[in-house]
Amino acid sequence: MSRIPLVDLAASYDRHRSAIDAAMRSVVEETRFILGRDVGEFESAFAAFCGTGHAVGVASGTAAIHLSLAALGIGPGDEVAVPAHTFVATAEPVSWLGARPRFVEVDAETGGMDPDALKAVVDRVRAVLPVHLYGLPVDLAAIGALAAAAGVPLVEDAAQAHGAEYVQPDGSVVRAGAYGRVGCFSFYPGKNLGAFGDAGAVTTADPELADRIRRLANHGRTSKYEHLSVGYAERLDTLQAAVLAVKLETLAEGNRRRRELAAAYRARLTGVGDLVLPVEPPNRRSVYHLFVLRSGHRDGLRAYLREAGIEAGVHYPVPLHLQPAYASLGHRPGDLPVTEAWARECLSLPIYPELSDGQRERVVARVRDYFDTAAHRR
Ligand SMILES: Cc1ncc(COP(=O)(O)O)c(C=O)c1O
């Protein structure tokens, strides 16, 4: 039986092949490689999708965070509140700018930044940088209120949450990246909206901030050889913009399919073994970039699935406060127990729009087998 990968980039390409090939050929034939019209067209379409005034295409999700923090004036001596249960790229740009990540505990149910933990440190930080982990928005109203009361910007790491929705206390719905001062998106190939290489975007309602980010991404330029400030080379590549514009057209449909798959996984895996299934609070709609369950038998289950040709992932096995890269901050195991429990127990099952119902059922059957048979007691 064929292998079920964690992410299937070939299936995604197959779905869009002719449109993507045509879009890329057009860029190449006209040699519009740097800041070609495709970049601006994609930016407008993506801003509309997110419900923000502006989107600035940049080189990666990491660059999106870097440029946002730089444009907001984060620098040496500053601290930025960052969850410890995330990919390292959430924190790296903080360090590049000479600032220091202040690692914040996450919520036991969702894995997102815990507003109560943020409360204890928010008066010391210059920005709050939560992550919409696995595609589920954080508690934006609670976190946003704390940031606003402290007078610091909210920077959303929406790298995994293109199109995720949050219902505000007044009933209005806002999409990930459209709530805070800025939203930072990654279009890394396996993301819900994935390029054919590195790519990212920053969203914001503030035209002046969008201009500053655009300028910083392009050598601080005001014209070809005039540079207002020392900037960076972090533009969105035109070929990537052309690919992204094609794939954006099916993003909403892809997100719907991911939600359908997640609902089926949930229905079929509830009550199985010691599994804890992903929680979706009633005021939030995840786009299931990942379907992450928790189990005390995580490593055994992962190995069992691998033997059956099913690839499961771990996002993320080592929390940031315990990474060698951040040893200088002096953290010890036990400092952030909820984060550390997530790192020990989380397991990501395959989920992507092209995953068939049959493949999903194969995953379900093997997970159930693991707990029904003696395998999990080995
Ligand atoms: C939560 C999170 N933040 C930031 C990034 C960085 O994005 P990129 O790989 O596009 O630089 C990623 C993805 O890789 C991510 O998952």
CSV table of C-alpha atoms and ligand atoms in Angstrom, one decimal:
chain,number,residue,atom,x,y,z
A,1,MET,CA,0.0,0.0,0.0
A,2,SER,CA,1.3,3.4,-0.8
A,3,ARG,CA,2.9,5.6,1.8
A,4,ILE,CA,0.9,8.5,3.3
A,5,PRO,CA,3.3,11.4,3.8
A,6,LEU,CA,2.8,14.2,6.4
A,7,VAL,CA,2.7,16.8,3.6
A,8,ASP,CA,2.1,16.0,-0.1
A,9,LEU,CA,3.6,18.8,-2.2
A,10,ALA,CA,3.4,16.7,-5.4
A,11,ALA,CA,-0.3,16.3,-5.1
A,12,SER,CA,-0.7,20.0,-4.5
A,13,TYR,CA,1.3,20.8,-7.6
A,14,ASP,CA,-0.8,18.4,-9.7
A,15,ARG,CA,-3.9,20.2,-8.7
A,16,HIS,CA,-2.6,23.5,-10.0
A,17,ARG,CA,-0.1,22.3,-12.6
A,18,SER,CA,-1.2,24.1,-15.8
A,19,ALA,CA,-2.1,27.4,-14.2
A,20,ILE,CA,1.1,27.5,-12.3
A,21,ASP,CA,3.2,26.5,-15.3
A,22,ALA,CA,1.6,29.3,-17.3
A,23,ALA,CA,2.1,31.9,-14.6
A,24,MET,CA,5.7,31.0,-14.1
A,25,ARG,CA,6.4,30.9,-17.8
A,26,SER,CA,5.0,34.4,-18.2
A,27,VAL,CA,7.3,35.8,-15.5
A,28,VAL,CA,10.3,34.1,-17.1
A,29,GLU,CA,9.5,35.1,-20.7
A,30,GLU,CA,9.1,38.8,-19.7
A,31,THR,CA,12.1,38.5,-17.3
A,32,ARG,CA,10.2,40.5,-14.6
A,33,PHE,CA,12.1,38.8,-11.8
A,34,ILE,CA,12.4,41.5,-9.2
A,35,LEU,CA,9.3,43.3,-8.0
A,36,GLY,CA,7.4,42.4,-11.2
A,37,ARG,CA,3.7,43.3,-11.4
A,38,ASP,CA,2.8,39.8,-10.0
A,39,VAL,CA,4.0,40.9,-6.6
A,40,GLY,CA,1.6,43.9,-6.3
A,41,GLU,CA,-1.3,41.9,-7.7
A,42,PHE,CA,-0.7,39.1,-5.2
A,43,GLU,CA,-0.4,41.6,-2.4
A,44,SER,CA,-3.7,43.2,-3.2
A,45,ALA,CA,-5.4,39.8,-3.5
A,46,PHE,CA,-3.9,38.6,-0.2
A,47,ALA,CA,-4.9,41.7,1.7
A,48,ALA,CA,-8.4,41.3,0.5
A,49,PHE,CA,-8.4,37.6,1.5
A,50,CYS,CA,-7.2,38.6,5.0
A,51,GLY,CA,-9.5,41.6,5.3
A,52,THR,CA,-6.7,44.1,5.9
A,53,GLY,CA,-5.9,47.3,4.1
A,54,HIS,CA,-2.4,46.3,3.1
A,55,ALA,CA,-0.2,43.3,2.5
A,56,VAL,CA,3.5,43.6,1.8
A,57,GLY,CA,5.2,40.6,0.1
A,58,VAL,CA,8.5,39.6,1.7
A,59,ALA,CA,11.1,36.9,1.4
A,60,SER,CA,9.8,34.5,4.1
A,61,GLY,CA,7.7,34.2,7.3
A,62,THR,CA,10.9,34.9,9.3
A,63,ALA,CA,11.5,38.0,7.2
A,64,ALA,CA,7.9,39.1,7.9
A,65,ILE,CA,8.5,39.0,11.6
A,66,HIS,CA,12.0,40.6,11.3
A,67,LEU,CA,10.7,43.5,9.2
A,68,SER,CA,7.7,44.0,11.4
A,69,LEU,CA,9.7,44.2,14.6
A,70,ALA,CA,12.3,46.4,12.9
A,71,ALA,CA,9.6,48.8,11.5
A,72,LEU,CA,8.1,49.0,15.0
A,73,GLY,CA,11.4,50.1,16.4
A,74,ILE,CA,12.3,47.0,18.4
A,75,GLY,CA,16.0,47.1,19.2
A,76,PRO,CA,18.8,46.5,21.7
A,77,GLY,CA,17.6,46.2,25.3
A,78,ASP,CA,14.0,45.5,24.4
A,79,GLU,CA,12.1,42.4,25.4
A,80,VAL,CA,9.4,40.8,23.2
A,81,ALA,CA,6.8,38.3,24.6
A,82,VAL,CA,7.0,35.1,22.6
A,83,PRO,CA,5.5,31.7,23.3
A,84,ALA,CA,8.0,28.9,23.9
A,85,HIS,CA,6.0,26.3,22.1
A,86,THR,CA,6.5,27.3,18.5
A,87,PHE,CA,9.0,27.1,15.6
A,88,VAL,CA,12.3,28.9,16.3
A,89,ALA,CA,11.6,31.5,13.6
A,90,THR,CA,9.1,33.3,15.9
A,91,ALA,CA,12.0,34.2,18.3
A,92,GLU,CA,15.0,34.5,16.0
A,93,PRO,CA,14.2,37.9,14.5
A,94,VAL,CA,13.8,39.3,18.1
A,95,SER,CA,17.4,38.2,18.7
A,96,TRP,CA,18.7,39.5,15.4
A,97,LEU,CA,17.6,43.0,16.4
A,98,GLY,CA,19.5,42.8,19.7
A,99,ALA,CA,16.3,42.4,21.7
A,100,ARG,CA,15.5,39.4,24.0
A,101,PRO,CA,12.6,37.0,23.7
A,102,ARG,CA,10.6,36.7,27.0
A,103,PHE,CA,9.3,33.2,26.7
A,104,VAL,CA,5.7,32.9,27.8
A,105,GLU,CA,3.8,29.8,28.9
A,106,VAL,CA,1.1,28.4,26.6
A,107,ASP,CA,-2.5,27.4,27.3
A,108,ALA,CA,-2.9,23.7,28.2
A,109,GLU,CA,-5.9,23.1,25.9
A,110,THR,CA,-4.9,24.9,22.7
A,111,GLY,CA,-1.1,25.3,22.9
A,112,GLY,CA,-1.4,29.1,22.1
A,113,MET,CA,0.0,31.9,24.3
A,114,ASP,CA,-1.7,31.9,27.7
A,115,PRO,CA,-3.1,35.3,28.4
A,116,ASP,CA,-2.7,34.8,32.2
A,117,ALA,CA,1.0,34.1,31.7
A,118,LEU,CA,1.3,37.1,29.5
A,119,LYS,CA,-0.3,39.3,32.1
A,120,ALA,CA,2.7,38.7,34.4
A,121,VAL,CA,5.2,40.0,31.9
A,122,VAL,CA,3.4,42.4,29.6
A,123,ASP,CA,4.5,45.5,31.5
A,124,ARG,CA,8.2,44.7,30.8
A,125,VAL,CA,8.0,44.0,27.0
A,126,ARG,CA,8.0,46.3,24.0
A,127,ALA,CA,5.8,44.0,21.8
A,128,VAL,CA,3.6,41.0,22.2
A,129,LEU,CA,4.1,38.2,19.5
A,130,PRO,CA,1.7,35.3,19.9
A,131,VAL,CA,1.5,32.5,17.4
A,132,HIS,CA,-1.8,31.1,15.9
A,133,LEU,CA,-0.4,27.6,16.3
A,134,TYR,CA,-1.4,24.8,14.0
A,135,GLY,CA,-4.0,27.1,12.4
A,136,LEU,CA,-6.0,28.0,15.5
A,137,PRO,CA,-6.1,31.7,16.5
A,138,VAL,CA,-5.0,32.6,20.0
A,139,ASP,CA,-7.4,34.3,22.3
A,140,LEU,CA,-7.0,37.6,20.5
A,141,ALA,CA,-9.4,39.7,22.6
A,142,ALA,CA,-7.6,38.8,25.8
A,143,ILE,CA,-4.1,39.1,24.5
A,144,GLY,CA,-5.0,42.2,22.5
A,145,ALA,CA,-6.5,43.9,25.6
A,146,LEU,CA,-3.3,43.2,27.6
A,147,ALA,CA,-1.1,44.6,24.8
A,148,ALA,CA,-3.3,47.7,24.4
A,149,ALA,CA,-3.4,48.3,28.2
A,150,ALA,CA,0.4,48.1,28.2
A,151,GLY,CA,0.6,50.4,25.2
A,152,VAL,CA,2.7,47.9,23.1
A,153,PRO,CA,2.0,46.6,19.6
A,154,LEU,CA,0.5,43.1,19.0
A,155,VAL,CA,2.4,41.3,16.2
A,156,GLU,CA,0.5,38.2,15.1
A,157,ASP,CA,2.6,35.2,13.9
A,158,ALA,CA,0.0,33.9,11.5
A,159,ALA,CA,2.6,31.7,9.6
A,160,GLN,CA,0.3,28.7,10.1
A,161,ALA,CA,-3.1,30.4,10.0
A,162,HIS,CA,-4.0,31.8,6.5
A,163,GLY,CA,-7.8,32.4,6.7
A,164,ALA,CA,-8.3,31.3,10.3
A,165,GLU,CA,-11.1,33.2,12.0
A,166,TYR,CA,-11.8,34.7,15.4
A,167,VAL,CA,-15.2,35.9,16.5
A,168,GLN,CA,-14.8,39.1,18.6
A,169,PRO,CA,-16.9,39.7,21.7
A,170,ASP,CA,-19.2,42.0,19.6
A,171,GLY,CA,-19.9,39.1,17.2
A,172,SER,CA,-17.8,40.4,14.3
A,173,VAL,CA,-15.4,38.0,12.7
A,174,VAL,CA,-11.8,38.9,12.0
A,175,ARG,CA,-9.2,36.8,10.1
A,176,ALA,CA,-5.8,36.0,11.4
A,177,GLY,CA,-3.4,38.8,10.6
A,178,ALA,CA,-6.1,41.5,10.6
A,179,TYR,CA,-6.5,42.0,14.3
A,180,GLY,CA,-3.1,43.1,15.6
A,181,ARG,CA,-0.8,46.0,14.5
A,182,VAL,CA,0.7,43.6,12.0
A,183,GLY,CA,0.2,40.0,10.9
A,184,CYS,CA,3.2,37.9,9.7
A,185,PHE,CA,2.6,35.1,7.2
A,186,SER,CA,4.8,32.3,5.9
A,187,PHE,CA,4.3,30.7,2.5
A,188,TYR,CA,6.8,28.0,3.1
A,189,PRO,CA,5.9,25.2,0.6
A,190,GLY,CA,4.0,23.0,3.1
A,191,LYS,CA,1.9,25.8,4.5
A,192,ASN,CA,-1.9,26.2,3.7
A,193,LEU,CA,-0.8,28.7,1.1
A,194,GLY,CA,2.6,27.5,0.0
A,195,ALA,CA,5.1,28.8,-2.5
A,196,PHE,CA,7.8,27.0,-4.5
A,197,GLY,CA,10.5,28.2,-2.2
A,198,ASP,CA,10.7,30.8,0.6
A,199,ALA,CA,8.1,33.5,0.7
A,200,GLY,CA,6.0,35.5,3.2
A,201,ALA,CA,3.9,38.6,3.7
A,202,VAL,CA,3.1,41.2,6.3
A,203,THR,CA,-0.5,42.5,6.7
A,204,THR,CA,-1.5,45.7,8.3
A,205,ALA,CA,-4.3,48.3,8.3
A,206,ASP,CA,-1.7,51.1,8.7
A,207,PRO,CA,-0.5,52.5,5.3
A,208,GLU,CA,2.5,54.3,6.8
A,209,LEU,CA,3.7,51.1,8.5
A,210,ALA,CA,3.2,49.1,5.3
A,211,ASP,CA,5.4,51.7,3.5
A,212,ARG,CA,8.1,51.4,6.1
A,213,ILE,CA,8.1,47.6,5.9
A,214,ARG,CA,8.2,47.7,2.1
A,215,ARG,CA,11.1,50.1,2.2
A,216,LEU,CA,13.0,48.1,4.8
A,217,ALA,CA,12.5,44.9,2.7
A,218,ASN,CA,14.1,46.7,-0.3
A,219,HIS,CA,17.4,48.2,1.0
A,220,GLY,CA,15.7,51.1,2.7
A,221,ARG,CA,15.1,52.5,-0.8
A,222,THR,CA,13.1,55.6,-1.7
A,223,SER,CA,14.3,55.4,-5.3
A,224,LYS,CA,16.9,53.2,-7.2
A,225,TYR,CA,20.0,54.7,-5.5
A,226,GLU,CA,18.5,56.6,-2.6
A,227,HIS,CA,18.3,54.9,0.7
A,228,LEU,CA,16.5,56.5,3.6
A,229,SER,CA,17.7,54.0,6.2
A,230,VAL,CA,19.9,50.9,6.2
A,231,GLY,CA,17.5,48.2,5.1
A,232,TYR,CA,17.5,44.5,4.1
A,233,ALA,CA,17.2,42.4,1.0
A,234,GLU,CA,14.0,40.6,2.0
A,235,ARG,CA,11.6,41.2,-1.0
A,236,LEU,CA,9.1,38.7,-2.2
A,237,ASP,CA,10.4,37.0,-5.4
A,238,THR,CA,8.2,37.6,-8.4
A,239,LEU,CA,8.1,33.9,-9.4
A,240,GLN,CA,6.8,33.0,-6.0
A,241,ALA,CA,4.2,35.8,-6.2
A,242,ALA,CA,3.0,34.3,-9.5
A,243,VAL,CA,2.7,30.8,-7.9
A,244,LEU,CA,1.0,32.2,-4.8
A,245,ALA,CA,-1.6,34.2,-6.9
A,246,VAL,CA,-2.7,30.9,-8.6
A,247,LYS,CA,-2.9,29.0,-5.3
A,248,LEU,CA,-4.7,31.8,-3.4
A,249,GLU,CA,-7.7,31.1,-5.6
A,250,THR,CA,-8.2,27.7,-4.0
A,251,LEU,CA,-7.1,28.5,-0.5
A,252,ALA,CA,-10.6,28.9,1.0
A,253,GLU,CA,-11.7,25.6,-0.6
A,254,GLY,CA,-8.5,23.9,0.7
A,255,ASN,CA,-9.2,25.3,4.2
A,256,ARG,CA,-12.7,23.9,4.1
A,257,ARG,CA,-11.4,20.5,3.1
A,258,ARG,CA,-8.9,20.6,6.0
A,259,ARG,CA,-11.8,21.4,8.4
A,260,GLU,CA,-13.8,18.5,7.0
A,261,LEU,CA,-10.9,16.1,7.5
A,262,ALA,CA,-10.3,17.4,11.0
A,263,ALA,CA,-14.0,16.9,11.9
A,264,ALA,CA,-13.8,13.3,10.6
A,265,TYR,CA,-10.6,12.6,12.5
A,266,ARG,CA,-12.2,14.0,15.6
A,267,ALA,CA,-15.4,11.9,15.2
A,268,ARG,CA,-13.4,8.7,14.6
A,269,LEU,CA,-10.7,9.2,17.3
A,270,THR,CA,-12.7,10.5,20.2
A,271,GLY,CA,-12.3,8.1,23.2
A,272,VAL,CA,-9.5,6.1,21.6
A,273,GLY,CA,-6.7,5.2,24.0
A,274,ASP,CA,-5.4,8.2,26.0
A,275,LEU,CA,-5.6,10.5,23.0
A,276,VAL,CA,-6.4,14.2,23.6
A,277,LEU,CA,-7.8,15.7,20.4
A,278,PRO,CA,-7.3,19.3,19.3
A,279,VAL,CA,-9.7,21.8,20.9
A,280,GLU,CA,-11.5,24.5,18.9
A,281,PRO,CA,-13.1,27.1,21.2
A,282,PRO,CA,-16.5,28.2,20.0
A,283,ASN,CA,-15.3,31.7,19.0
A,284,ARG,CA,-12.4,30.4,16.8
A,285,ARG,CA,-12.2,28.6,13.5
A,286,SER,CA,-9.0,26.8,12.9
A,287,VAL,CA,-7.7,26.2,9.3
A,288,TYR,CA,-5.9,23.0,10.6
A,289,HIS,CA,-2.5,23.6,9.1
A,290,LEU,CA,-1.7,20.7,11.4
A,291,PHE,CA,-4.0,18.2,13.2
A,292,VAL,CA,-2.2,17.7,16.5
A,293,LEU,CA,-3.2,15.2,19.1
A,294,ARG,CA,-1.6,14.4,22.4
A,295,SER,CA,-0.7,11.1,23.9
A,296,GLY,CA,1.5,9.7,26.6
A,297,HIS,CA,2.4,7.1,24.0
A,298,ARG,CA,3.5,9.6,21.4
A,299,ASP,CA,6.8,8.1,20.4
A,300,GLY,CA,5.4,4.5,20.3
A,301,LEU,CA,2.4,5.6,18.2
A,302,ARG,CA,4.6,7.5,15.8
A,303,ALA,CA,6.9,4.5,15.3
A,304,TYR,CA,3.9,2.2,14.8
A,305,LEU,CA,2.4,4.5,12.1
A,306,ARG,CA,5.8,4.7,10.4
A,307,GLU,CA,5.9,0.9,10.1
A,308,ALA,CA,2.5,1.1,8.5
A,309,GLY,CA,3.8,3.6,5.9
A,310,ILE,CA,2.1,6.6,7.6
A,311,GLU,CA,4.3,9.6,8.4
A,312,ALA,CA,3.4,11.6,11.5
A,313,GLY,CA,5.2,14.7,12.8
A,314,VAL,CA,6.2,16.4,16.0
A,315,HIS,CA,5.6,20.1,16.2
A,316,TYR,CA,7.7,20.8,18.3
A,317,PRO,CA,9.9,18.4,20.3
A,318,VAL,CA,12.2,20.9,22.0
A,319,PRO,CA,10.6,24.1,23.4
A,320,LEU,CA,12.5,27.3,22.6
A,321,HIS,CA,13.5,28.1,26.2
A,322,LEU,CA,15.4,24.8,26.3
A,323,GLN,CA,17.1,25.1,22.9
A,324,PRO,CA,20.9,25.3,22.9
A,325,ALA,CA,20.5,28.5,20.8
A,326,TYR,CA,18.8,30.1,23.8
A,327,ALA,CA,21.0,28.6,26.6
A,328,SER,CA,22.3,32.1,27.4
A,329,LEU,CA,18.9,33.0,28.8
A,330,GLY,CA,19.5,30.5,31.6
A,331,HIS,CA,16.3,28.5,31.5
A,332,ARG,CA,16.0,25.0,33.1
A,333,PRO,CA,13.6,22.1,32.4
A,334,GLY,CA,10.5,22.7,34.5
A,335,ASP,CA,10.5,26.5,34.0
A,336,LEU,CA,7.5,26.2,31.6
A,337,PRO,CA,5.7,22.9,32.5
A,338,VAL,CA,2.7,23.2,30.2
A,339,THR,CA,5.0,24.0,27.2
A,340,GLU,CA,7.2,21.1,28.1
A,341,ALA,CA,4.2,18.7,28.3
A,342,TRP,CA,3.1,19.7,24.8
A,343,ALA,CA,6.7,19.0,23.5
A,344,ARG,CA,6.6,15.5,25.0
A,345,GLU,CA,3.1,14.5,23.9
A,346,CYS,CA,2.2,16.2,20.6
A,347,LEU,CA,1.8,14.3,17.4
A,348,SER,CA,0.7,15.7,14.0
A,349,LEU,CA,-1.3,13.4,11.7
A,350,PRO,CA,-1.3,13.9,7.9
A,351,ILE,CA,-3.8,16.6,6.9
A,352,TYR,CA,-3.9,18.5,3.6
A,353,PRO,CA,-6.7,19.2,1.0
A,354,GLU,CA,-5.5,16.3,-1.3
A,355,LEU,CA,-5.7,13.7,1.5
A,356,SER,CA,-8.5,11.3,0.4
A,357,ASP,CA,-11.2,10.0,2.7
A,358,GLY,CA,-9.6,6.5,2.1
A,359,GLN,CA,-6.2,7.7,3.2
A,360,ARG,CA,-7.7,9.4,6.2
A,361,GLU,CA,-9.5,6.1,7.2
A,362,ARG,CA,-6.2,4.2,6.9
A,363,VAL,CA,-4.6,6.7,9.3
A,364,VAL,CA,-7.6,6.3,11.7
A,365,ALA,CA,-7.5,2.5,11.5
A,366,ARG,CA,-3.8,2.3,12.3
A,367,VAL,CA,-4.2,4.7,15.3
A,368,ARG,CA,-7.1,2.7,16.6
A,369,ASP,CA,-5.2,-0.6,16.1
A,370,TYR,CA,-2.3,0.8,18.1
A,371,PHE,CA,-4.5,1.2,21.1
A,372,ASP,CA,-6.8,-1.8,20.5
A,373,THR,CA,-3.9,-4.2,20.3
A,374,ALA,CA,-1.1,-4.7,22.8
A,375,ALA,CA,1.2,-2.5,20.6
A,376,HIS,CA,1.0,0.4,23.0
A,377,ARG,CA,2.0,-1.7,26.0
A,378,ARG,CA,5.2,-2.9,24.4
B,1,LIG,C1,4.9,29.6,13.6
B,1,LIG,C2,5.9,29.9,12.6
B,1,LIG,N1,6.5,31.1,12.6
B,1,LIG,C3,7.4,31.5,11.7
B,1,LIG,C4,7.7,30.6,10.6
B,1,LIG,C5,8.8,31.1,9.6
B,1,LIG,O1,8.4,31.1,8.3
B,1,LIG,P1,9.4,30.8,7.1
B,1,LIG,O2,9.8,29.4,7.2
B,1,LIG,O3,8.6,31.2,5.9
B,1,LIG,O4,10.6,31.7,7.3
B,1,LIG,C6,7.1,29.4,10.5
B,1,LIG,C7,7.3,28.4,9.4
B,1,LIG,O5,8.2,28.0,9.0
B,1,LIG,C8,6.2,29.0,11.5
B,1,LIG,O6,5.6,27.8,11.5
